[in-house]
Amino acid sequence: MSGSEKSPEGKPKGQVPPRGSAKKGRMAPKRPPIAASSKAGGTSSKSGGAKSGGNNSAGNKPGANKPGANKPGGNKAGSQPRGRQAAWQARRRRNRWLAVGSVVVVVVVVAAFIVVKASDGGSGGGLRKPAPIAVVNSLANVSMSTLVEATADKSLQLYYPAKAVGGRLTSGGKPEVLYIGAEFCPICATERWAMVVALSKFGTFSNLQQTHSALDDGDIPTLSFYGSTYTSPYLTFVSVENETNTSKLLQSYTSAENTLWKANEIAQGQSSEGYPFIDIGGVLALISAQTNDTLLISHSFSNIADSVGDNEKTIGVNEDASAAYLIKAICGVTGNKPAATCSAVAKLTIPSNTSSGESSPAS
Amino acid sequence: MRRVWWPPAIGLVLSALGFGVSGYLTYEHYTGSKSLSCPATGGIVNCLKVTTSIYNNIHGVPVAVLGLVFFAVMSVLQSPPAWRSPTLAIRFARIVWSLVGVATALKLVYDELFKLDAICLWCTSVHVISLLLFITTVFGTVATAPLPDEFEELDEFVDS
């Protein structure tokens, strides 16, 4: 507090702050609470002091600082600055709490983000980790009506399963669905979402993994069949994740599977094997993702998982329609069992890839 | 109006830092992020994934460019003359602008953590700077609160 803020009369005692302060003797007559509430701290302006000298408030009037001037029934004008001081102090306190509160709110929001993220499993990087049970259940429980409804979207450009070569594919007395893919492969990453939805209508997955395609190949969050088991009374699912998302060998396919794979790729116009290859009981074969893998780029695992089953979302309607066509194809080899599932897609027809608007097979 | 040294000092330094980082990210944005200095080790830190994502634009404007504009305006609002100014519109604008900054930062952090699964260290530094600017602004505003004889002007402004 500068000396310039002392009253011209040099009698600061006449205006004792509402709450006593050791600094009250240094108060300017007009605004004693300033020092009390702001600790002065050298922050008071000289201009403020100069202003007070020329202020016309009643507090600076001769006699205003005299003892007893502010007593009830005394100088009424003397109560005005005290009222203003009290209001100023109250406002200042309120603003201080508002400032603290606003900062706390922001910090709490950031902390909540971090806690939720940490509890969600942290980084989406690395090779793989067990897929959240909630996600697996959510994918398994997408309703058949939602899946079929997605196929009605005429704007979709899908690549459909085509006629397979190599004869009927069976295993353990049941039709076999064979998948050969790789974790680095973005097209496989895209199709696995629909595959899990579709196959969950015929059986149950356990120990599905969460992974992503290669960092330099879309980095698409997805599920991996590596290490998972699938049980179904209707079909046998054989999965081969041939390479990790860093292109290291993970699982090998048999020579018979390789032969089948190559034959179907060539039958569908490809020169050699490419990921993924999905043979549905030797009746239909898919050599690409049904939908465009770029749709999933830049989306998180949970974001994609939340989208599947929601036909209002681009990812959702594409994956849902893909799942519906896979179900239709699988029903063709299970003898339309289970009935509840297959009756829902009974009227669905898998279009030919020669129709306009098809997607190009992935390389 | 009381004079306090630290709000303009801290505010200006933070604004300059933010402007610098935003400038770097803007350069990287328009050069394809080819020289972006940020590790992508397979963990959650992956600048390229963030800076080339669909969340790197707000209504078609690159976030890095918005950052440049934000810190340029903030530099003016954090300047000593602005902090000395008794004009309540300036004080109000400074708070609102810092709030815009921190709200945008929160939105982008949410996108990074929950939509992209990736964090960009350069972007994070901008978010931290925005938060510090917000803290500086709100506490600086309290510290430089109008004095009692300026109350009436404040009341008139609030009423208006």
Coordinates of C-alpha atoms in Angstrom, one line a residue:
Chain A
M1 CA 0.0 0.0 0.0
S2 CA 1.5 3.3 -1.0
G3 CA 1.5 6.3 1.2
S4 CA -0.5 8.1 -1.4
E5 CA -3.5 6.1 -0.3
K6 CA -3.6 7.6 3.1
S7 CA -6.4 10.0 3.7
P8 CA -5.7 13.6 3.3
E9 CA -6.6 14.0 6.9
G10 CA -4.2 11.4 7.9
K11 CA -6.9 9.8 10.0
P12 CA -7.4 6.3 8.7
K13 CA -8.8 5.1 12.0
G14 CA -12.1 6.7 11.3
Q15 CA -12.9 4.0 8.8
V16 CA -12.2 0.7 10.5
P17 CA -12.7 -2.2 8.1
P18 CA -15.7 -4.3 9.0
R19 CA -13.4 -7.1 10.0
G20 CA -10.5 -5.8 12.0
S21 CA -7.1 -6.0 10.3
A22 CA -3.6 -5.4 11.4
K23 CA -3.3 -3.3 8.3
K24 CA -6.2 -1.1 9.0
G25 CA -3.9 1.8 10.0
R26 CA -2.6 1.8 6.4
M27 CA -5.9 2.0 4.8
A28 CA -7.0 4.7 2.5
P29 CA -10.1 6.3 3.9
K30 CA -12.3 5.4 1.0
R31 CA -11.3 1.7 0.6
P32 CA -9.8 0.3 3.8
P33 CA -11.0 -3.2 3.0
I34 CA -8.8 -3.4 -0.1
A35 CA -5.7 -3.9 1.9
A36 CA -7.5 -6.3 4.2
S37 CA -8.9 -8.5 1.6
S38 CA -6.3 -8.3 -1.1
K39 CA -3.3 -8.3 1.3
A40 CA -2.3 -5.2 -0.6
G41 CA 0.7 -7.1 -1.8
G42 CA 2.0 -4.1 -3.6
T43 CA -0.9 -4.5 -6.1
S44 CA -2.8 -1.4 -5.3
S45 CA -2.5 1.2 -8.0
K46 CA -1.2 4.6 -7.6
S47 CA -4.0 5.8 -9.8
G48 CA -6.4 4.3 -7.4
G49 CA -5.0 6.3 -4.6
A50 CA -5.0 9.4 -6.7
K51 CA -8.6 8.8 -7.5
S52 CA -9.6 8.4 -3.9
G53 CA -8.3 11.9 -3.3
G54 CA -10.6 13.3 -5.7
N55 CA -13.5 11.1 -5.0
N56 CA -16.7 12.7 -4.1
S57 CA -18.1 9.9 -2.0
A58 CA -19.5 10.8 1.4
G59 CA -16.7 8.9 3.1
N60 CA -14.2 11.6 2.2
K61 CA -16.3 14.5 3.4
P62 CA -15.0 16.4 6.3
G63 CA -16.2 14.8 9.4
A64 CA -16.9 11.5 7.9
N65 CA -13.8 10.0 9.6
K66 CA -14.7 11.3 13.0
P67 CA -15.4 8.8 15.7
G68 CA -19.0 8.0 15.8
A69 CA -19.7 9.4 12.4
N70 CA -21.0 6.0 11.2
K71 CA -23.1 5.3 14.2
P72 CA -26.8 4.8 13.7
G73 CA -28.4 8.1 13.5
G74 CA -25.0 9.7 12.8
N75 CA -23.7 10.8 9.4
K76 CA -25.9 8.6 7.1
A77 CA -23.6 9.3 4.2
G78 CA -20.9 7.4 6.0
S79 CA -22.7 4.1 5.6
Q80 CA -22.5 4.2 1.8
P81 CA -18.8 3.5 1.4
R82 CA -19.0 0.8 4.1
G83 CA -21.8 -0.8 2.2
R84 CA -19.9 -0.6 -1.0
Q85 CA -16.8 -2.0 0.7
A86 CA -18.8 -4.9 2.0
A87 CA -20.3 -5.5 -1.4
W88 CA -16.9 -5.3 -3.0
Q89 CA -15.4 -7.7 -0.5
A90 CA -18.3 -10.1 -1.1
R91 CA -18.0 -9.9 -4.8
R92 CA -14.3 -10.4 -4.6
R93 CA -14.7 -13.5 -2.4
R94 CA -17.3 -14.8 -4.7
N95 CA -15.1 -14.3 -7.8
R96 CA -12.2 -15.9 -6.0
W97 CA -14.3 -19.0 -5.3
L98 CA -15.6 -18.9 -8.9
A99 CA -12.1 -18.9 -10.2
V100 CA -11.0 -21.8 -7.9
G101 CA -14.2 -23.6 -8.8
S102 CA -13.8 -23.2 -12.6
V103 CA -10.2 -24.5 -12.4
V104 CA -11.2 -27.4 -10.2
V105 CA -14.0 -28.3 -12.7
V106 CA -11.5 -28.4 -15.6
V107 CA -8.9 -30.4 -13.7
V108 CA -11.6 -32.9 -12.5
V109 CA -12.8 -33.4 -16.1
V110 CA -9.2 -34.0 -17.3
A111 CA -8.6 -36.4 -14.3
A112 CA -11.9 -38.2 -15.1
F113 CA -10.7 -38.7 -18.7
I114 CA -7.5 -40.2 -17.6
V115 CA -9.1 -42.4 -15.0
V116 CA -11.7 -43.7 -17.4
K117 CA -9.1 -44.3 -20.0
A118 CA -6.8 -46.1 -17.6
S119 CA -9.6 -48.3 -16.4
D120 CA -10.5 -49.0 -20.0
G121 CA -7.2 -50.8 -20.5
G122 CA -5.0 -47.9 -21.5
S123 CA -3.2 -47.9 -24.8
G124 CA -4.7 -49.5 -27.9
G125 CA -1.2 -50.2 -29.1
G126 CA 0.8 -53.5 -28.8
L127 CA -0.1 -56.8 -30.3
R128 CA -3.3 -57.9 -28.6
K129 CA -5.2 -58.2 -25.3
P130 CA -8.4 -59.9 -24.3
A131 CA -11.4 -58.2 -25.8
P132 CA -13.7 -56.6 -23.3
I133 CA -16.5 -59.1 -22.5
A134 CA -19.0 -56.3 -22.8
V135 CA -18.0 -55.6 -26.4
V136 CA -18.1 -59.3 -27.3
N137 CA -21.6 -59.6 -25.7
S138 CA -22.7 -56.4 -27.4
L139 CA -21.7 -57.7 -30.8
A140 CA -23.4 -61.0 -30.2
N141 CA -26.6 -59.4 -29.2
V142 CA -27.2 -57.1 -32.2
S143 CA -30.7 -58.0 -33.2
M144 CA -31.4 -59.8 -36.5
S145 CA -33.9 -57.1 -37.4
T146 CA -31.2 -54.5 -37.1
L147 CA -28.9 -56.5 -39.3
V148 CA -31.5 -57.2 -42.0
E149 CA -32.6 -53.6 -41.9
A150 CA -29.1 -52.4 -42.7
T151 CA -29.2 -54.3 -46.0
A152 CA -32.0 -52.0 -47.2
D153 CA -29.6 -49.1 -47.4
K154 CA -29.2 -48.7 -51.1
S155 CA -26.2 -46.4 -50.7
L156 CA -24.0 -49.2 -49.4
Q157 CA -21.3 -50.5 -51.7
L158 CA -20.5 -53.9 -50.5
Y159 CA -18.4 -56.8 -51.9
Y160 CA -20.3 -60.0 -51.5
P161 CA -19.4 -63.7 -50.9
A162 CA -19.2 -65.4 -54.3
K163 CA -19.5 -69.0 -55.4
A164 CA -16.7 -71.1 -54.0
V165 CA -14.7 -73.8 -55.7
G166 CA -13.1 -76.8 -54.2
G167 CA -16.1 -78.8 -53.0
R168 CA -18.0 -78.9 -49.8
L169 CA -16.0 -78.0 -46.7
T170 CA -16.8 -79.9 -43.5
S171 CA -15.2 -80.7 -40.2
G172 CA -16.3 -82.9 -37.4
G173 CA -19.5 -83.7 -39.3
K174 CA -20.5 -80.1 -39.5
P175 CA -20.1 -77.5 -42.2
E176 CA -16.8 -75.6 -41.8
V177 CA -16.3 -71.9 -42.1
L178 CA -12.6 -71.3 -42.8
Y179 CA -10.9 -68.0 -42.2
I180 CA -7.4 -67.2 -43.2
G181 CA -6.2 -63.7 -42.4
A182 CA -3.6 -61.6 -40.7
E183 CA -3.7 -59.2 -37.8
F184 CA -1.7 -56.5 -39.7
C185 CA -4.3 -56.6 -42.5
P186 CA -6.7 -53.6 -42.5
I187 CA -9.3 -55.5 -44.7
C188 CA -9.3 -58.4 -42.3
A189 CA -9.6 -55.9 -39.4
T190 CA -12.7 -54.5 -41.0
E191 CA -14.4 -57.9 -41.8
R192 CA -13.7 -59.4 -38.4
W193 CA -16.3 -57.1 -36.8
A194 CA -19.0 -58.4 -39.1
M195 CA -17.7 -62.0 -38.7
V196 CA -18.0 -61.9 -35.0
V197 CA -21.5 -60.5 -35.2
A198 CA -22.5 -63.2 -37.8
L199 CA -20.8 -66.2 -36.2
S200 CA -22.3 -65.3 -32.8
K201 CA -25.7 -66.1 -34.2
F202 CA -24.6 -69.7 -34.7
G203 CA -22.4 -70.2 -31.7
T204 CA -20.3 -68.7 -28.9
F205 CA -16.9 -67.1 -28.9
S206 CA -14.6 -67.1 -25.9
N207 CA -11.3 -65.5 -25.4
L208 CA -11.6 -63.2 -28.4
Q209 CA -8.7 -60.7 -28.6
Q210 CA -8.5 -57.0 -29.2
T211 CA -5.9 -55.8 -31.6
H212 CA -5.4 -53.4 -34.5
S213 CA -4.1 -53.6 -38.0
A214 CA -0.5 -52.5 -38.6
L215 CA 0.4 -49.0 -37.5
D216 CA 1.4 -48.1 -41.1
D217 CA -1.6 -49.9 -42.5
G218 CA -4.6 -48.1 -41.2
D219 CA -4.1 -49.0 -37.5
I220 CA -7.7 -50.1 -37.5
P221 CA -8.9 -51.4 -34.1
T222 CA -10.4 -54.8 -34.4
L223 CA -10.8 -58.3 -32.8
S224 CA -8.4 -61.1 -33.4
F225 CA -9.4 -64.8 -33.5
Y226 CA -5.9 -65.8 -32.3
G227 CA -6.2 -67.8 -29.1
S228 CA -10.0 -67.7 -29.2
T229 CA -12.4 -70.7 -29.2
Y230 CA -15.7 -71.0 -30.9
T231 CA -18.4 -73.6 -30.1
S232 CA -21.5 -74.2 -32.2
P233 CA -23.9 -77.0 -32.7
Y234 CA -24.3 -76.0 -36.3
L235 CA -20.8 -75.4 -37.7
T236 CA -17.1 -75.6 -37.2
F237 CA -15.2 -72.4 -37.4
V238 CA -11.5 -72.7 -38.2
S239 CA -9.4 -69.5 -38.0
V240 CA -5.9 -68.9 -39.0
E241 CA -4.3 -65.6 -38.1
N242 CA -1.3 -66.1 -40.3
E243 CA 0.7 -63.0 -39.2
T244 CA 0.8 -60.5 -36.3
N245 CA 0.2 -56.8 -36.8
T246 CA 3.9 -56.4 -37.1
S247 CA 3.9 -59.1 -39.9
K248 CA 5.5 -61.8 -37.8
L249 CA 4.4 -65.4 -38.4
L250 CA 1.6 -66.3 -36.0
Q251 CA -0.3 -69.3 -37.2
S252 CA 0.3 -71.6 -40.1
Y253 CA -2.3 -72.9 -42.5
T254 CA -2.3 -76.4 -43.9
S255 CA -1.4 -77.2 -47.5
A256 CA -5.0 -78.2 -48.1
E257 CA -6.2 -74.9 -46.8
N258 CA -3.6 -73.1 -49.0
T259 CA -4.8 -75.0 -52.0
L260 CA -8.3 -74.1 -51.4
W261 CA -7.4 -70.5 -50.7
K262 CA -5.4 -70.2 -53.9
A263 CA -8.1 -71.9 -56.0
N264 CA -10.8 -69.5 -54.8
E265 CA -8.7 -66.4 -55.2
I266 CA -8.0 -67.4 -58.8
A267 CA -11.7 -68.2 -59.4
Q268 CA -12.6 -64.7 -58.3
G269 CA -10.1 -63.1 -60.6
Q270 CA -7.0 -62.7 -58.3
S271 CA -3.6 -63.8 -59.3
S272 CA -2.6 -65.2 -55.9
E273 CA -3.6 -65.5 -52.3
G274 CA -4.6 -62.4 -50.4
Y275 CA -5.9 -61.8 -46.9
P276 CA -8.6 -62.4 -45.9
F277 CA -10.0 -65.6 -47.2
I278 CA -13.3 -66.9 -45.8
D279 CA -14.7 -70.1 -47.2
I280 CA -18.3 -70.8 -46.1
G281 CA -18.7 -74.5 -46.2
G282 CA -17.3 -74.7 -49.7
V283 CA -20.4 -73.1 -51.0
L284 CA -19.5 -69.4 -50.9
A285 CA -16.2 -67.7 -50.5
L286 CA -15.2 -64.1 -49.6
I287 CA -11.8 -62.9 -50.6
S288 CA -12.1 -59.4 -49.2
A289 CA -13.8 -57.3 -46.6
Q290 CA -17.4 -56.7 -47.6
T291 CA -17.1 -53.0 -46.7
N292 CA -14.5 -50.4 -47.3
D293 CA -11.7 -50.5 -44.7
T294 CA -11.1 -46.8 -44.8
L295 CA -14.4 -46.2 -43.0
L296 CA -12.8 -47.6 -39.8
I297 CA -9.6 -45.6 -40.0
S298 CA -9.2 -43.0 -37.2
H299 CA -11.8 -44.6 -35.0
S300 CA -11.2 -46.1 -31.7
F301 CA -12.0 -49.7 -30.7
S302 CA -14.9 -48.6 -28.4
N303 CA -16.1 -46.2 -31.0
I304 CA -16.4 -48.9 -33.6
A305 CA -17.8 -51.3 -31.1
D306 CA -20.5 -48.8 -30.2
S307 CA -21.3 -48.2 -33.9
V308 CA -21.9 -51.8 -34.7
G309 CA -25.6 -52.4 -34.3
D310 CA -26.4 -48.7 -34.9
N311 CA -27.6 -48.3 -38.5
E312 CA -27.6 -44.5 -38.1
K313 CA -23.8 -44.6 -38.1
T314 CA -21.9 -45.3 -41.3
I315 CA -19.7 -47.9 -39.7
G316 CA -22.7 -49.5 -38.1
V317 CA -24.8 -49.8 -41.2
N318 CA -21.9 -51.2 -43.2
E319 CA -20.9 -53.8 -40.6
D320 CA -24.5 -54.7 -39.9
A321 CA -25.3 -55.3 -43.6
S322 CA -22.0 -57.3 -44.0
A323 CA -23.0 -59.4 -41.0
A324 CA -26.5 -60.0 -42.5
Y325 CA -25.0 -61.3 -45.8
L326 CA -22.6 -63.5 -43.9
I327 CA -25.5 -65.0 -41.9
K328 CA -27.4 -65.6 -45.1
A329 CA -24.4 -67.4 -46.5
I330 CA -23.8 -69.5 -43.4
C331 CA -27.5 -70.4 -43.2
G332 CA -27.0 -71.9 -46.7
V333 CA -24.6 -74.5 -45.3
T334 CA -26.2 -75.2 -41.9
G335 CA -29.6 -76.2 -43.4
N336 CA -31.1 -72.9 -42.3
K337 CA -30.4 -73.6 -38.6
P338 CA -30.9 -72.1 -36.2
A339 CA -34.4 -71.4 -37.5
A340 CA -34.8 -68.2 -35.6
T341 CA -31.7 -66.7 -37.1
C342 CA -32.1 -68.1 -40.6
S343 CA -35.8 -67.2 -41.0
A344 CA -34.9 -63.6 -40.4
V345 CA -32.6 -63.6 -43.5
A346 CA -34.8 -65.9 -45.5
K347 CA -35.9 -63.2 -47.9
L348 CA -32.5 -61.8 -48.2
T349 CA -30.6 -62.4 -51.5
I350 CA -26.9 -62.1 -51.8
P351 CA -26.3 -59.8 -54.7
S352 CA -23.7 -60.6 -57.4
N353 CA -20.4 -58.8 -57.4
T354 CA -20.9 -58.1 -61.1
S355 CA -23.7 -55.6 -60.3
S356 CA -22.9 -51.9 -60.4
G357 CA -21.7 -50.2 -57.4
E358 CA -19.7 -53.1 -56.1
S359 CA -16.5 -52.6 -54.3
S360 CA -13.3 -53.8 -55.8
P361 CA -11.7 -56.9 -54.3
A362 CA -9.0 -56.0 -52.0
S363 CA -5.5 -56.9 -52.9
Chain B
M1 CA -7.9 -1.2 -11.5
R2 CA -5.1 -2.7 -9.5
R3 CA -1.8 -3.5 -11.2
V4 CA -0.4 -7.0 -10.8
W5 CA 2.7 -8.0 -12.7
W6 CA 2.2 -11.7 -13.1
P7 CA -0.9 -12.1 -15.3
P8 CA 0.6 -10.4 -18.4
A9 CA 4.0 -11.9 -17.8
I10 CA 2.8 -15.5 -17.5
G11 CA 0.0 -15.0 -20.0
L12 CA 2.3 -13.6 -22.7
V13 CA 4.9 -16.3 -22.2
L14 CA 2.3 -19.0 -22.5
S15 CA 0.6 -17.4 -25.5
A16 CA 4.0 -17.2 -27.2
L17 CA 4.7 -20.9 -26.5
G18 CA 1.3 -21.9 -27.7
F19 CA 1.7 -19.8 -30.9
G20 CA 5.0 -21.5 -31.5
V21 CA 3.7 -25.0 -31.1
S22 CA 0.6 -24.3 -33.2
G23 CA 2.8 -22.8 -35.9
Y24 CA 4.9 -26.0 -36.0
L25 CA 1.8 -28.1 -36.2
T26 CA 0.3 -25.9 -38.9
Y27 CA 3.6 -26.3 -40.9
E28 CA 3.4 -30.0 -40.4
H29 CA -0.2 -30.1 -41.4
Y30 CA 0.4 -28.3 -44.7
T31 CA 3.5 -30.4 -45.5
G32 CA 1.9 -33.7 -44.9
S33 CA 3.4 -34.3 -41.5
K34 CA 6.4 -35.7 -43.2
S35 CA 8.9 -34.3 -40.7
L36 CA 6.7 -34.5 -37.6
S37 CA 9.0 -35.1 -34.7
C38 CA 7.0 -37.4 -32.5
P39 CA 7.4 -41.1 -31.7
A40 CA 4.9 -43.7 -32.8
T41 CA 6.1 -46.7 -30.9
G42 CA 2.9 -48.8 -31.0
G43 CA 1.7 -47.4 -27.7
I44 CA -0.8 -44.7 -27.2
V45 CA 1.6 -41.9 -28.3
N46 CA 1.1 -41.5 -32.0
C47 CA 1.2 -37.9 -33.3
L48 CA 0.8 -38.9 -36.9
K49 CA -2.4 -40.8 -36.2
V50 CA -3.8 -37.7 -34.4
T51 CA -2.6 -35.0 -36.8
T52 CA -3.9 -36.9 -39.8
S53 CA -7.2 -38.0 -38.3
I54 CA -10.7 -36.9 -39.2
Y55 CA -10.7 -35.2 -35.8
N56 CA -8.0 -32.8 -36.9
N57 CA -10.5 -30.4 -38.4
I58 CA -13.3 -28.4 -36.8
H59 CA -15.8 -27.4 -39.5
G60 CA -13.2 -27.9 -42.1
V61 CA -10.6 -25.8 -40.5
P62 CA -7.4 -27.5 -39.4
V63 CA -7.1 -27.5 -35.6
A64 CA -3.5 -26.3 -35.8
V65 CA -4.7 -23.2 -37.7
L66 CA -7.4 -22.6 -35.1
G67 CA -4.7 -22.9 -32.5
L68 CA -2.6 -20.2 -34.3
V69 CA -5.6 -17.9 -34.3
F70 CA -6.4 -18.6 -30.7
F71 CA -2.9 -17.9 -29.4
A72 CA -2.5 -14.8 -31.6
V73 CA -5.7 -13.3 -30.2
M74 CA -4.8 -14.5 -26.7
S75 CA -1.4 -12.7 -27.0
V76 CA -3.2 -9.4 -27.5
L77 CA -5.6 -10.1 -24.6
Q78 CA -2.7 -11.1 -22.4
S79 CA -0.5 -8.0 -23.2
P80 CA 0.3 -5.6 -20.4
P81 CA -1.9 -2.8 -21.9
A82 CA -4.8 -5.2 -22.1
W83 CA -4.4 -6.3 -18.5
R84 CA -4.0 -2.6 -17.4
S85 CA -7.1 -1.6 -19.3
P86 CA -10.1 -0.9 -17.1
T87 CA -12.4 -1.7 -20.0
L88 CA -14.6 -4.5 -18.7
A89 CA -15.3 -5.7 -22.2
I90 CA -11.6 -6.6 -22.5
R91 CA -11.6 -8.4 -19.2
F92 CA -14.8 -10.3 -20.2
A93 CA -13.4 -11.2 -23.6
R94 CA -10.2 -12.5 -22.1
I95 CA -12.1 -14.9 -19.8
V96 CA -14.4 -16.0 -22.6
W97 CA -11.5 -16.6 -24.9
S98 CA -9.5 -18.6 -22.4
L99 CA -12.7 -20.6 -21.7
V100 CA -13.0 -21.3 -25.5
G101 CA -9.4 -22.5 -25.5
V102 CA -9.8 -24.9 -22.5
A103 CA -13.2 -26.2 -23.8
T104 CA -11.7 -26.9 -27.2
A105 CA -8.7 -28.6 -25.5
L106 CA -11.0 -30.8 -23.5
K107 CA -12.9 -31.8 -26.6
L108 CA -9.7 -32.6 -28.4
V109 CA -8.4 -34.6 -25.5
Y110 CA -11.7 -36.6 -25.4
D111 CA -11.3 -37.3 -29.2
E112 CA -7.7 -38.4 -28.7
L113 CA -8.4 -40.7 -25.7
F114 CA -11.8 -42.2 -26.6
K115 CA -12.1 -42.0 -30.4
L116 CA -8.5 -42.3 -31.6
D117 CA -6.8 -44.2 -28.9
A118 CA -3.8 -42.0 -29.5
I119 CA -2.1 -39.1 -28.0
C120 CA -0.1 -36.4 -29.8
L121 CA 2.6 -35.0 -27.5
W122 CA 2.7 -31.7 -29.4
C123 CA -1.1 -31.4 -29.2
T124 CA -1.0 -32.2 -25.5
S125 CA 1.5 -29.4 -24.9
V126 CA -0.9 -27.0 -26.5
H127 CA -3.7 -28.4 -24.3
V128 CA -1.6 -27.9 -21.2
I129 CA -0.8 -24.3 -22.3
S130 CA -4.5 -23.6 -22.8
L131 CA -5.3 -24.9 -19.4
L132 CA -2.5 -22.8 -17.8
L133 CA -3.7 -19.7 -19.7
F134 CA -7.2 -20.4 -18.4
I135 CA -5.9 -20.6 -14.8
T136 CA -3.7 -17.5 -15.3
T137 CA -6.7 -15.6 -16.8
V138 CA -9.2 -16.4 -14.1
F139 CA -6.9 -15.8 -11.2
G140 CA -5.4 -12.7 -12.9
T141 CA -8.9 -11.4 -13.4
V142 CA -9.7 -11.8 -9.7
A143 CA -6.3 -10.3 -8.7
T144 CA -7.0 -7.2 -10.9
A145 CA -10.6 -6.9 -9.9
P146 CA -12.1 -3.4 -10.2
L147 CA -11.8 -1.3 -7.1
P148 CA -14.9 -0.2 -5.2
D149 CA -15.1 3.1 -7.0
E150 CA -15.1 1.2 -10.3
F151 CA -18.0 -0.8 -9.1
E152 CA -20.7 1.2 -10.8
E153 CA -19.1 0.8 -14.1
L154 CA -18.9 -3.0 -13.6
D155 CA -22.6 -3.1 -12.5
E156 CA -23.5 -1.1 -15.6
F157 CA -21.6 -3.5 -17.8
V158 CA -23.1 -6.5 -16.2
D159 CA -26.6 -5.0 -16.4
S160 CA -26.1 -4.2 -20.0

